[in-house]
Short mmCIF file of C-alpha atoms in Angstrom, two decimals:
data_model
loop_
_atom_site.label_atom_id
_atom_site.label_comp_id
_atom_site.label_asym_id
_atom_site.label_seq_id
_atom_site.Cartn_x
_atom_site.Cartn_y
_atom_site.Cartn_z
CA UNK A 499 14.38 108.36 179.45
CA UNK A 500 12.26 105.85 181.27
CA UNK A 501 12.56 105.82 185.22
CA UNK A 502 11.92 102.14 186.33
CA UNK A 503 9.88 101.65 189.02
CA UNK A 504 11.12 101.90 192.25
CA UNK A 505 9.80 100.21 195.26
CA UNK A 506 12.74 100.76 197.82
CA UNK A 507 12.25 102.81 201.15
CA UNK A 508 13.68 105.83 200.27
CA UNK A 509 12.88 109.77 199.60
CA UNK A 510 9.59 110.72 197.86
CA UNK A 511 11.82 112.50 195.27
CA UNK A 512 15.54 112.90 194.03
CA UNK A 513 16.75 115.98 192.39
CA UNK A 514 19.15 115.14 189.16
CA UNK A 515 20.99 117.25 187.23
CA UNK A 516 21.75 116.45 183.28
CA UNK A 517 25.23 117.62 181.72
CA UNK A 518 26.55 117.84 178.24
CA UNK A 519 29.76 117.09 177.06
CA UNK A 520 31.83 120.00 176.50
CA UNK A 521 35.52 119.70 175.26
CA UNK A 522 38.26 117.42 176.57
CA UNK A 523 37.22 116.29 179.81
CA UNK A 524 34.64 118.85 180.95
CA UNK A 525 30.70 118.87 181.45
CA UNK A 526 28.38 121.82 180.73
CA UNK A 527 25.13 122.11 182.90
CA UNK A 528 22.10 121.70 181.10
CA UNK A 529 18.95 121.32 183.14
CA UNK A 530 17.73 119.91 186.63
CA UNK A 531 14.86 117.79 187.16
CA UNK A 532 13.13 116.69 190.39
CA UNK A 533 12.37 112.91 189.84
CA UNK A 534 9.61 111.48 192.12
CA UNK A 535 10.21 107.90 193.10
CA UNK A 536 7.55 105.48 193.13
CA UNK A 537 6.25 101.89 191.98
CA UNK A 538 5.06 103.24 188.43
CA UNK A 539 7.49 103.74 185.70
CA UNK A 540 7.79 107.49 184.73
CA UNK A 541 9.19 109.03 181.74
CA UNK A 542 11.85 112.02 181.88
CA UNK A 543 12.14 114.58 179.49
CA UNK A 544 14.97 117.07 179.01
CA UNK A 545 15.09 120.15 176.84
CA UNK A 546 18.38 119.53 174.86
CA UNK A 547 17.90 122.06 172.16
CA UNK A 548 21.17 124.12 172.57
CA UNK A 549 22.88 121.02 173.23
CA UNK A 550 21.81 119.43 169.71
CA UNK A 551 22.64 122.95 167.76
CA UNK A 552 26.11 122.89 169.48
CA UNK A 553 26.63 119.30 167.92
CA UNK A 554 25.15 120.06 164.77
CA UNK A 555 27.45 123.32 164.15
CA UNK A 556 30.13 120.56 164.23
CA UNK A 557 31.94 121.76 167.81
CA UNK A 558 31.74 118.02 168.79
CA UNK A 559 32.23 115.25 166.67
CA UNK A 560 30.17 112.85 169.40
CA UNK A 561 27.18 113.77 171.64
CA UNK A 562 27.35 112.90 175.27
CA UNK A 563 24.87 113.27 178.05
CA UNK A 564 25.80 112.85 181.76
CA UNK A 565 23.14 112.30 184.65
CA UNK A 566 24.14 113.11 187.87
CA UNK A 567 22.70 113.42 191.36
CA UNK A 568 22.40 117.17 192.43
CA UNK A 569 25.11 117.03 195.28
CA UNK A 570 26.11 120.18 197.43
CA UNK A 571 29.82 120.02 198.66
CA UNK A 572 28.37 121.74 201.77
CA UNK A 573 26.08 119.04 202.66
CA UNK A 574 27.33 115.83 204.32
CA UNK A 575 24.03 114.08 203.76
CA UNK A 576 23.61 114.69 199.82
CA UNK A 577 23.34 111.70 198.02
CA UNK A 578 26.29 110.69 196.14
CA UNK A 579 24.50 108.30 193.64
CA UNK A 580 21.30 108.27 191.65
CA UNK A 581 18.57 106.00 193.62
CA UNK A 582 16.68 105.01 190.58
CA UNK A 583 17.50 103.08 186.98
CA UNK A 584 17.09 104.04 183.54
CA UNK A 585 15.66 101.53 181.29
CA UNK A 586 17.95 100.37 178.22
CA UNK A 587 21.28 100.05 179.70
CA UNK A 588 21.07 96.48 181.24
CA UNK A 589 23.16 93.85 179.29
CA UNK A 590 21.73 90.48 178.77
CA UNK A 591 23.41 87.23 177.78
CA UNK A 592 21.80 84.42 175.37
CA UNK A 593 19.27 83.78 173.17
CA UNK A 594 16.66 84.92 175.65
CA UNK A 595 18.99 87.80 176.68
CA UNK A 596 18.40 89.36 173.12
CA UNK A 597 14.40 89.07 173.41
CA UNK A 598 14.89 90.75 176.82
CA UNK A 599 16.87 93.50 175.27
CA UNK A 600 14.35 94.20 172.44
CA UNK A 601 11.82 94.52 175.43
CA UNK A 602 13.86 97.45 176.77
CA UNK A 603 12.42 101.40 176.28
CA UNK A 604 15.74 102.91 175.42
CA UNK A 605 16.51 106.67 176.05
CA UNK A 606 15.80 108.61 173.07
CA UNK A 607 16.15 112.03 171.08
CA UNK A 608 13.46 113.54 169.80
CA UNK A 609 14.10 116.01 167.28
CA UNK A 610 12.47 118.32 164.43
CA UNK A 611 13.64 119.86 161.38
CA UNK A 612 12.23 122.54 159.18
CA UNK A 613 12.36 121.38 155.42
CA UNK A 614 14.55 123.78 153.09
CA UNK A 615 11.26 125.05 151.57
CA UNK A 616 9.37 125.72 154.44
CA UNK A 617 12.80 127.61 155.93
CA UNK A 618 12.40 129.74 152.86
CA UNK A 619 8.91 130.56 153.37
CA UNK A 620 9.70 131.64 156.98
CA UNK A 621 12.36 133.94 155.92
CA UNK A 622 10.05 135.74 153.50
CA UNK A 623 8.74 139.59 154.53
CA UNK A 624 5.20 138.64 154.65
CA UNK A 625 5.52 135.63 157.24
CA UNK A 626 8.26 137.44 159.23
CA UNK A 627 5.83 140.45 159.77
CA UNK A 628 3.50 137.79 161.12
CA UNK A 629 6.30 136.44 163.65
CA UNK A 630 7.14 139.25 165.60
CA UNK A 631 10.34 137.43 167.22
CA UNK A 632 13.98 138.28 167.94
CA UNK A 633 15.07 136.94 164.56
CA UNK A 634 13.06 139.46 162.92
CA UNK A 635 12.54 142.50 165.19
CA UNK A 636 16.35 142.98 165.85
CA UNK A 637 17.28 143.25 162.19
CA UNK A 638 14.83 145.64 161.25
CA UNK A 639 13.22 149.05 161.94
CA UNK A 640 9.83 147.90 162.34
CA UNK A 641 7.78 150.78 164.33
CA UNK A 642 5.05 148.57 165.27
CA UNK A 643 4.55 145.82 167.88
CA UNK A 644 8.04 143.89 168.35
CA UNK A 645 10.76 142.57 170.58
CA UNK A 646 13.18 145.33 171.81
CA UNK A 647 16.67 144.68 173.36
CA UNK A 648 16.54 145.16 176.82
CA UNK A 649 19.46 144.21 179.47
CA UNK A 650 18.77 143.73 183.22
CA UNK A 651 21.62 144.06 185.58
CA UNK A 652 20.28 142.46 188.78
CA UNK A 653 22.18 144.44 191.30
CA UNK A 654 22.15 147.93 189.70
CA UNK A 655 18.93 147.91 187.90
CA UNK A 656 16.53 145.80 190.73
CA UNK A 657 18.95 145.84 193.68
CA UNK A 658 19.02 142.05 193.72
CA UNK A 659 22.02 140.52 195.57
CA UNK A 660 21.03 136.91 196.04
CA UNK A 661 21.53 135.82 192.52
CA UNK A 662 25.25 135.00 192.14
CA UNK A 663 24.99 134.09 188.66
CA UNK A 664 24.63 135.68 185.96
CA UNK A 665 25.01 139.11 187.04
CA UNK A 666 22.51 140.09 184.13
CA UNK A 667 20.78 139.04 181.30
CA UNK A 668 18.79 140.17 178.36
CA UNK A 669 15.37 140.34 179.26
CA UNK A 670 13.97 142.12 176.10
CA UNK A 671 10.57 143.35 176.02
CA UNK A 672 7.50 144.05 173.66
CA UNK A 673 6.81 147.36 172.78
CA UNK A 674 5.47 149.18 169.59
CA UNK A 675 1.90 150.10 168.11
CA UNK A 676 -0.78 147.39 167.59
CA UNK A 677 -3.06 148.70 164.19
CA UNK A 678 -5.62 147.15 162.95
CA UNK A 679 -4.74 143.47 162.11
CA UNK A 680 -1.03 143.74 163.24
CA UNK A 681 0.08 140.20 164.45
CA UNK A 682 -3.71 139.54 165.25
CA UNK A 683 -4.06 135.88 166.13
CA UNK A 684 -7.53 136.18 167.48
CA UNK A 685 -10.96 137.72 166.08
CA UNK A 686 -11.46 139.30 169.36
CA UNK A 687 -8.24 141.41 168.77
CA UNK A 688 -9.09 142.34 165.36
CA UNK A 689 -12.81 143.53 166.76
CA UNK A 690 -10.90 145.28 169.63
CA UNK A 691 -8.89 147.34 167.12
CA UNK A 692 -11.23 148.21 164.71
CA UNK A 693 -13.72 149.45 167.69
CA UNK A 694 -10.81 151.35 169.07
CA UNK A 695 -10.10 153.26 165.71
CA UNK A 696 -13.86 154.42 165.41
CA UNK A 697 -14.09 154.79 169.02
CA UNK A 698 -10.70 156.35 170.56
CA UNK A 699 -11.88 157.48 173.66
CA UNK A 700 -14.34 154.39 174.66
CA UNK A 701 -11.69 151.44 174.83
CA UNK A 702 -8.47 150.48 175.31
CA UNK A 703 -6.43 149.55 172.17
CA UNK A 704 -4.89 145.96 171.58
CA UNK A 705 -1.14 146.13 173.73
CA UNK A 706 1.89 144.69 172.67
CA UNK A 707 2.66 141.69 174.73
CA UNK A 708 4.96 138.70 175.10
CA UNK A 709 3.99 135.54 173.17
CA UNK A 710 6.69 133.35 173.88
CA UNK A 711 8.96 133.32 176.67
CA UNK A 712 12.15 131.35 177.79
CA UNK A 713 13.74 130.33 181.03
CA UNK A 714 16.61 131.51 182.54
CA UNK A 715 19.01 129.69 184.78
CA UNK A 716 20.52 131.11 187.54
CA UNK A 717 22.81 130.47 190.75
CA UNK A 718 22.11 131.46 193.97
CA UNK A 719 23.23 130.58 197.57
CA UNK A 720 21.37 129.53 200.42
CA UNK A 721 24.01 130.12 203.43
CA UNK A 722 27.22 128.50 201.81
CA UNK A 723 25.65 126.07 199.83
CA UNK A 724 25.06 126.82 196.52
CA UNK A 725 21.89 126.21 194.49
CA UNK A 726 20.82 126.19 190.64
CA UNK A 727 17.35 126.85 189.62
CA UNK A 728 15.38 127.49 186.54
CA UNK A 729 13.13 130.88 186.50
CA UNK A 730 10.35 130.05 184.16
CA UNK A 731 9.30 133.01 181.60
CA UNK A 732 11.96 135.19 181.79
CA UNK A 733 13.16 136.11 178.46
CA UNK A 734 10.84 137.37 175.82
CA UNK A 735 11.56 135.95 172.37
CA UNK A 736 8.36 136.80 170.34
CA UNK A 737 5.42 139.34 170.52
CA UNK A 738 2.12 139.59 169.61
CA UNK A 739 -0.77 142.26 169.84
CA UNK A 740 -3.91 140.87 172.41
#
């Protein structure tokens, strides 16, 4: 979606939240964004992958999103409305109105899909071994570099009491051997592995490390005010030898 130019005197930015229609009369939190307010238009992007999967699974006949200002019930000065406008929601009348509507840049949803023949290749053992992700590692007894399940309880394991929700999450970890040319995506990893094979005491071997990580949304309190934040790189989805 495109934020229209904003010229009024106001804060430099506004925090907004995107919600997904979920069931009858309820909304599910998707993501938070800090939107800069300025004279130049700005494209705003949200990751709605989970919402799209939910709709494609047939859980909802129609998909709706709602953009709301971030508002703390404990804050009397919080903004109750969105300060900026999104292009594409204006209505015009008459013949000139149709021309103006054609010039609007409407919000859009960008989705990518995998053709059936490509999906079959991704499920082949040869390809899956190169992609050491959760879809492969959790369903096999692979001994080499792979994602392993690991659940972390914030209070018990880390002694963190400041995170209100969730109480814990599946962080996962990367572990396993990295033999010669196993999941190596660079020539450096291959050379290092081969060098270590011939000189075991001279150099460290390639190690199994995270390749793809997902964020985690948490709820915490500052005083009596609830805050929602997205922590980046918290969940391991795939591993590689490097």
